[in-house]
Amino acid sequence: IEASTGSAENARLLAMDETDFGTMGMDMTLSCYNAEGEFEGLPAEQIMHVATHSGTGATVHVITSAKSDINSIPDLAGTKFGVTAGMMAGYLDDVLWAYDMTTDDLGSVVNLSLSDLCTAFQDGNIDAFLYATPAPGTNFTDLAMSFGIKVVDIGQEAVDKLMAEKPWYHTVVIPAGTYDGCDEDITTFAQYTALCARADVPEETVYNLVKTMMENADALEAVHKNAAGTCPERGIEGALIPMHPGAERYYKEVGVLD
């Protein structure tokens, strides 16, 4: 097991034959498989889908004060906004794009860590911020209790527009009551995380891995709550690249693939 900096590096290590397995966001699976974008110049078709992780994935939250006049994405125009650099900034671009907006429509944008975003928000230095994490997010639960927050609804129409353009996204509804004071369902989006393998990993190895995961779902959940819902049906959900033959064999064996 080797620690990495995240999805992009995991994908790159797989494509360069430096690891056999790696986890990454669905967007990275497609870019890496096609050797596009940041993977241009690397060999294509080196990775294959093994399993989609359980859980919603990192769910996009747009947070503002419970007392704020911000009630929709267009209301962000002219505001002081915060976001972490990298993937989160990309989510912000996508949210705004769904409303025919860009960061130029905001009053200002600062890049800060999550803890610094929360501090700046409470100090009044930013009006709102975006961060993606499975709900309920601990930081947001704390903010809701101590400060009072509103989670801005992105809206199904905007999410549908995003999914049509970027098929790695899926709708997530944060139920009413998830955060103190948030009494209505919030429609937003996330992307699943996938476990991928190099195409040349032996079929039997991948088959045994998937079989072991699926037949020990309860044990996985006991280790980490986000493993709740591990099952063959989830394992194939949202896959954007070809299935590894070992994984395909297992999913066909249990009847979730034809």
Tab-separated table of C-alpha atoms in Angstrom:
chain	number	residue	atom	x	y	z
A	1	ILE	CA	0.000	0.000	0.000
A	2	GLU	CA	1.348	3.396	-1.016
A	3	ALA	CA	-0.038	6.745	0.129
A	4	SER	CA	-0.612	9.324	-2.610
A	5	THR	CA	-1.898	12.833	-3.111
A	6	GLY	CA	-5.231	11.624	-4.485
A	7	SER	CA	-7.171	10.704	-7.613
A	8	ALA	CA	-4.912	12.173	-10.271
A	9	GLU	CA	-1.739	10.659	-8.869
A	10	ASN	CA	-3.407	7.291	-8.356
A	11	ALA	CA	-4.518	7.269	-11.979
A	12	ARG	CA	-1.089	8.331	-13.187
A	13	LEU	CA	0.655	5.625	-11.160
A	14	LEU	CA	-1.635	3.001	-12.690
A	15	ALA	CA	-1.092	4.249	-16.226
A	16	MET	CA	2.682	4.255	-15.692
A	17	ASP	CA	2.667	0.657	-14.378
A	18	GLU	CA	3.881	1.680	-10.926
A	19	THR	CA	0.868	0.264	-9.067
A	20	ASP	CA	-1.686	-2.461	-9.802
A	21	PHE	CA	-4.748	-0.948	-8.092
A	22	GLY	CA	-5.865	2.565	-7.245
A	23	THR	CA	-8.926	4.575	-6.274
A	24	MET	CA	-10.012	7.727	-8.076
A	25	GLY	CA	-12.981	9.875	-8.982
A	26	MET	CA	-15.022	8.747	-11.982
A	27	ASP	CA	-13.859	11.765	-13.983
A	28	MET	CA	-10.254	10.648	-13.578
A	29	THR	CA	-11.050	7.118	-14.757
A	30	LEU	CA	-12.285	8.431	-18.097
A	31	SER	CA	-9.488	10.951	-18.632
A	32	CYS	CA	-6.807	8.422	-17.715
A	33	TYR	CA	-8.303	5.631	-19.836
A	34	ASN	CA	-8.389	7.942	-22.870
A	35	ALA	CA	-5.023	9.594	-22.029
A	36	GLU	CA	-6.660	13.012	-22.191
A	37	GLY	CA	-6.157	16.269	-20.306
A	38	GLU	CA	-3.510	15.935	-17.622
A	39	PHE	CA	-2.869	12.345	-18.770
A	40	GLU	CA	-2.009	13.305	-22.343
A	41	GLY	CA	1.188	11.580	-23.402
A	42	LEU	CA	0.668	8.555	-21.157
A	43	PRO	CA	-0.369	5.225	-22.683
A	44	ALA	CA	-4.135	4.916	-23.138
A	45	GLU	CA	-6.426	2.058	-22.117
A	46	GLN	CA	-4.172	0.955	-19.267
A	47	ILE	CA	-6.795	0.974	-16.514
A	48	MET	CA	-10.100	-0.862	-16.065
A	49	HIS	CA	-13.035	-0.599	-13.678
A	50	VAL	CA	-13.112	-2.971	-10.709
A	51	ALA	CA	-15.750	-1.589	-8.333
A	52	THR	CA	-17.639	1.574	-7.527
A	53	HIS	CA	-17.268	2.435	-3.870
A	54	SER	CA	-20.335	2.615	-1.659
A	55	GLY	CA	-21.654	5.899	-0.330
A	56	THR	CA	-22.614	9.033	-2.231
A	57	GLY	CA	-19.061	10.198	-2.767
A	58	ALA	CA	-17.960	13.708	-1.870
A	59	THR	CA	-21.201	15.717	-1.910
A	60	VAL	CA	-21.004	19.361	-2.956
A	61	HIS	CA	-22.102	21.770	-0.199
A	62	VAL	CA	-22.532	25.490	-0.817
A	63	ILE	CA	-22.627	26.981	2.674
A	64	THR	CA	-23.812	30.406	3.769
A	65	SER	CA	-25.118	31.940	6.988
A	66	ALA	CA	-28.596	31.083	8.198
A	67	LYS	CA	-29.227	34.859	8.261
A	68	SER	CA	-27.913	35.441	4.744
A	69	ASP	CA	-30.011	36.675	1.833
A	70	ILE	CA	-28.301	34.063	-0.344
A	71	ASN	CA	-30.982	31.503	-1.196
A	72	SER	CA	-29.906	30.298	-4.638
A	73	ILE	CA	-26.797	30.047	-6.798
A	74	PRO	CA	-27.593	33.274	-8.742
A	75	ASP	CA	-27.683	35.061	-5.373
A	76	LEU	CA	-23.921	34.453	-5.116
A	77	ALA	CA	-23.306	37.237	-7.643
A	78	GLY	CA	-21.157	39.939	-6.068
A	79	THR	CA	-20.413	37.970	-2.894
A	80	LYS	CA	-17.137	37.262	-1.138
A	81	PHE	CA	-16.669	33.546	-1.798
A	82	GLY	CA	-14.246	30.939	-0.493
A	83	VAL	CA	-13.138	27.577	-1.852
A	84	THR	CA	-10.123	25.299	-1.584
A	85	ALA	CA	-7.867	25.148	-4.627
A	86	GLY	CA	-7.851	22.220	-7.044
A	87	MET	CA	-10.826	19.874	-7.286
A	88	MET	CA	-13.097	22.043	-5.112
A	89	ALA	CA	-12.444	25.046	-7.318
A	90	GLY	CA	-13.441	22.848	-10.250
A	91	TYR	CA	-16.725	22.015	-8.527
A	92	LEU	CA	-17.344	25.738	-8.070
A	93	ASP	CA	-16.755	26.344	-11.777
A	94	ASP	CA	-19.243	23.586	-12.589
A	95	VAL	CA	-21.938	24.892	-10.218
A	96	LEU	CA	-21.644	28.353	-11.721
A	97	TRP	CA	-21.546	26.990	-15.283
A	98	ALA	CA	-24.900	25.294	-14.699
A	99	TYR	CA	-26.323	28.798	-14.136
A	100	ASP	CA	-24.430	30.434	-17.021
A	101	MET	CA	-22.151	32.143	-14.515
A	102	THR	CA	-18.404	32.197	-13.896
A	103	THR	CA	-16.212	33.242	-10.993
A	104	ASP	CA	-16.086	36.685	-12.633
A	105	ASP	CA	-19.702	37.095	-11.487
A	106	LEU	CA	-18.665	36.726	-7.855
A	107	GLY	CA	-17.380	39.721	-5.950
A	108	SER	CA	-14.167	37.934	-4.984
A	109	VAL	CA	-12.828	34.395	-4.563
A	110	VAL	CA	-10.239	33.289	-2.016
A	111	ASN	CA	-8.557	29.869	-1.862
A	112	LEU	CA	-8.261	28.549	1.682
A	113	SER	CA	-8.093	25.225	3.504
A	114	LEU	CA	-11.361	23.892	4.923
A	115	SER	CA	-10.496	24.941	8.478
A	116	ASP	CA	-9.541	28.427	7.279
A	117	LEU	CA	-12.746	28.643	5.234
A	118	CYS	CA	-14.778	27.921	8.358
A	119	THR	CA	-12.858	30.555	10.329
A	120	ALA	CA	-13.154	33.193	7.597
A	121	PHE	CA	-16.869	32.425	7.314
A	122	GLN	CA	-17.482	32.880	11.047
A	123	ASP	CA	-15.381	36.054	11.077
A	124	GLY	CA	-17.444	37.537	8.245
A	125	ASN	CA	-14.532	37.681	5.810
A	126	ILE	CA	-16.413	35.546	3.284
A	127	ASP	CA	-20.165	35.359	2.634
A	128	ALA	CA	-20.275	31.756	1.455
A	129	PHE	CA	-18.033	28.856	0.544
A	130	LEU	CA	-18.045	25.512	-1.252
A	131	TYR	CA	-16.647	22.210	-0.097
A	132	ALA	CA	-17.444	18.616	-1.039
A	133	THR	CA	-17.683	15.888	1.586
A	134	PRO	CA	-20.166	13.107	2.377
A	135	ALA	CA	-23.107	14.448	4.352
A	136	PRO	CA	-23.230	15.070	7.223
A	137	GLY	CA	-19.824	16.749	7.222
A	138	THR	CA	-18.407	17.177	10.713
A	139	ASN	CA	-17.267	20.768	10.100
A	140	PHE	CA	-20.711	21.721	8.831
A	141	THR	CA	-22.485	19.988	11.713
A	142	ASP	CA	-20.355	22.018	14.116
A	143	LEU	CA	-20.992	25.246	12.216
A	144	ALA	CA	-24.735	24.589	12.162
A	145	MET	CA	-24.778	24.168	15.934
A	146	SER	CA	-22.456	27.025	16.865
A	147	PHE	CA	-23.040	29.620	14.151
A	148	GLY	CA	-26.088	28.765	12.056
A	149	ILE	CA	-25.821	27.785	8.401
A	150	LYS	CA	-27.861	27.442	5.264
A	151	VAL	CA	-26.975	24.863	2.578
A	152	VAL	CA	-27.828	26.411	-0.780
A	153	ASP	CA	-29.977	24.227	-3.023
A	154	ILE	CA	-28.346	23.745	-6.432
A	155	GLY	CA	-31.564	22.483	-8.001
A	156	GLN	CA	-32.408	19.438	-10.073
A	157	GLU	CA	-32.518	21.324	-13.376
A	158	ALA	CA	-28.968	22.591	-12.882
A	159	VAL	CA	-27.763	19.160	-11.749
A	160	ASP	CA	-29.368	17.547	-14.811
A	161	LYS	CA	-27.563	20.052	-17.021
A	162	LEU	CA	-24.281	19.175	-15.332
A	163	MET	CA	-24.849	15.412	-15.633
A	164	ALA	CA	-25.590	15.729	-19.354
A	165	GLU	CA	-22.234	17.461	-19.822
A	166	LYS	CA	-20.236	15.478	-17.255
A	167	PRO	CA	-21.598	11.933	-16.853
A	168	TRP	CA	-19.453	11.185	-13.790
A	169	TYR	CA	-21.800	13.293	-11.647
A	170	HIS	CA	-24.986	12.036	-10.000
A	171	THR	CA	-27.780	13.675	-8.034
A	172	VAL	CA	-27.599	13.684	-4.242
A	173	VAL	CA	-30.370	14.871	-1.959
A	174	ILE	CA	-29.242	15.977	1.491
A	175	PRO	CA	-32.302	15.200	3.633
A	176	ALA	CA	-33.995	17.864	5.718
A	177	GLY	CA	-32.650	17.799	9.246
A	178	THR	CA	-29.172	16.609	8.285
A	179	TYR	CA	-27.863	19.886	9.698
A	180	ASP	CA	-29.382	21.812	12.575
A	181	GLY	CA	-31.690	24.503	11.215
A	182	CYS	CA	-31.747	23.098	7.673
A	183	ASP	CA	-35.363	22.005	7.429
A	184	GLU	CA	-35.736	21.302	3.704
A	185	ASP	CA	-34.213	18.728	1.366
A	186	ILE	CA	-31.244	20.094	-0.575
A	187	THR	CA	-30.575	18.936	-4.135
A	188	THR	CA	-26.906	18.852	-5.058
A	189	PHE	CA	-24.451	16.486	-6.753
A	190	ALA	CA	-21.418	14.295	-6.231
A	191	GLN	CA	-19.270	11.851	-8.091
A	192	TYR	CA	-18.604	8.262	-7.120
A	193	THR	CA	-15.144	6.953	-6.343
A	194	ALA	CA	-13.972	3.914	-8.286
A	195	LEU	CA	-11.455	1.186	-7.574
A	196	CYS	CA	-9.514	0.519	-10.761
A	197	ALA	CA	-6.836	-1.946	-11.773
A	198	ARG	CA	-4.282	-2.093	-14.516
A	199	ALA	CA	-5.578	-3.981	-17.522
A	200	ASP	CA	-2.779	-6.535	-17.185
A	201	VAL	CA	-3.557	-7.566	-13.591
A	202	PRO	CA	-4.513	-11.281	-13.817
A	203	GLU	CA	-8.216	-12.012	-14.109
A	204	GLU	CA	-8.151	-14.399	-11.159
A	205	THR	CA	-6.574	-11.773	-8.899
A	206	VAL	CA	-9.280	-9.206	-9.607
A	207	TYR	CA	-12.060	-11.804	-9.410
A	208	ASN	CA	-10.906	-12.934	-5.962
A	209	LEU	CA	-10.582	-9.323	-4.762
A	210	VAL	CA	-14.101	-8.359	-5.844
A	211	LYS	CA	-15.595	-11.581	-4.514
A	212	THR	CA	-13.894	-11.056	-1.139
A	213	MET	CA	-15.083	-7.434	-0.928
A	214	MET	CA	-18.675	-8.237	-1.757
A	215	GLU	CA	-18.904	-11.294	0.479
A	216	ASN	CA	-17.447	-9.417	3.449
A	217	ALA	CA	-19.423	-6.183	3.190
A	218	ASP	CA	-20.384	-6.243	6.873
A	219	ALA	CA	-16.748	-6.541	7.923
A	220	LEU	CA	-15.832	-3.611	5.674
A	221	GLU	CA	-18.574	-1.478	7.212
A	222	ALA	CA	-17.299	-2.369	10.685
A	223	VAL	CA	-13.926	-0.929	9.675
A	224	HIS	CA	-15.359	2.227	8.070
A	225	LYS	CA	-18.957	3.460	8.021
A	226	ASN	CA	-18.614	4.724	4.449
A	227	ALA	CA	-18.378	1.090	3.325
A	228	ALA	CA	-22.081	0.711	4.177
A	229	GLY	CA	-23.963	-0.358	1.065
A	230	THR	CA	-21.136	-2.351	-0.497
A	231	CYS	CA	-22.844	-4.771	-2.884
A	232	PRO	CA	-22.535	-6.049	-6.460
A	233	GLU	CA	-25.191	-3.640	-7.744
A	234	ARG	CA	-23.194	-0.686	-6.442
A	235	GLY	CA	-19.964	-2.165	-7.777
A	236	ILE	CA	-21.019	-1.545	-11.375
A	237	GLU	CA	-22.866	1.744	-10.876
A	238	GLY	CA	-21.661	4.711	-12.881
A	239	ALA	CA	-18.733	2.906	-14.527
A	240	LEU	CA	-17.425	4.936	-17.466
A	241	ILE	CA	-14.582	2.693	-18.646
A	242	PRO	CA	-14.471	-1.020	-19.533
A	243	MET	CA	-14.837	-3.523	-16.725
A	244	HIS	CA	-11.786	-5.609	-15.837
A	245	PRO	CA	-12.418	-9.224	-16.970
A	246	GLY	CA	-12.009	-10.493	-13.416
A	247	ALA	CA	-14.588	-8.054	-12.076
A	248	GLU	CA	-16.895	-8.695	-15.037
A	249	ARG	CA	-16.731	-12.435	-14.344
A	250	TYR	CA	-17.832	-11.938	-10.747
A	251	TYR	CA	-20.648	-9.495	-11.562
A	252	LYS	CA	-21.990	-11.845	-14.251
A	253	GLU	CA	-21.721	-14.757	-11.828
A	254	VAL	CA	-23.979	-12.990	-9.300
A	255	GLY	CA	-26.397	-11.733	-11.949
A	256	VAL	CA	-25.865	-7.981	-11.980
A	257	LEU	CA	-24.297	-7.968	-15.460
A	258	ASP	CA	-25.620	-9.767	-18.536
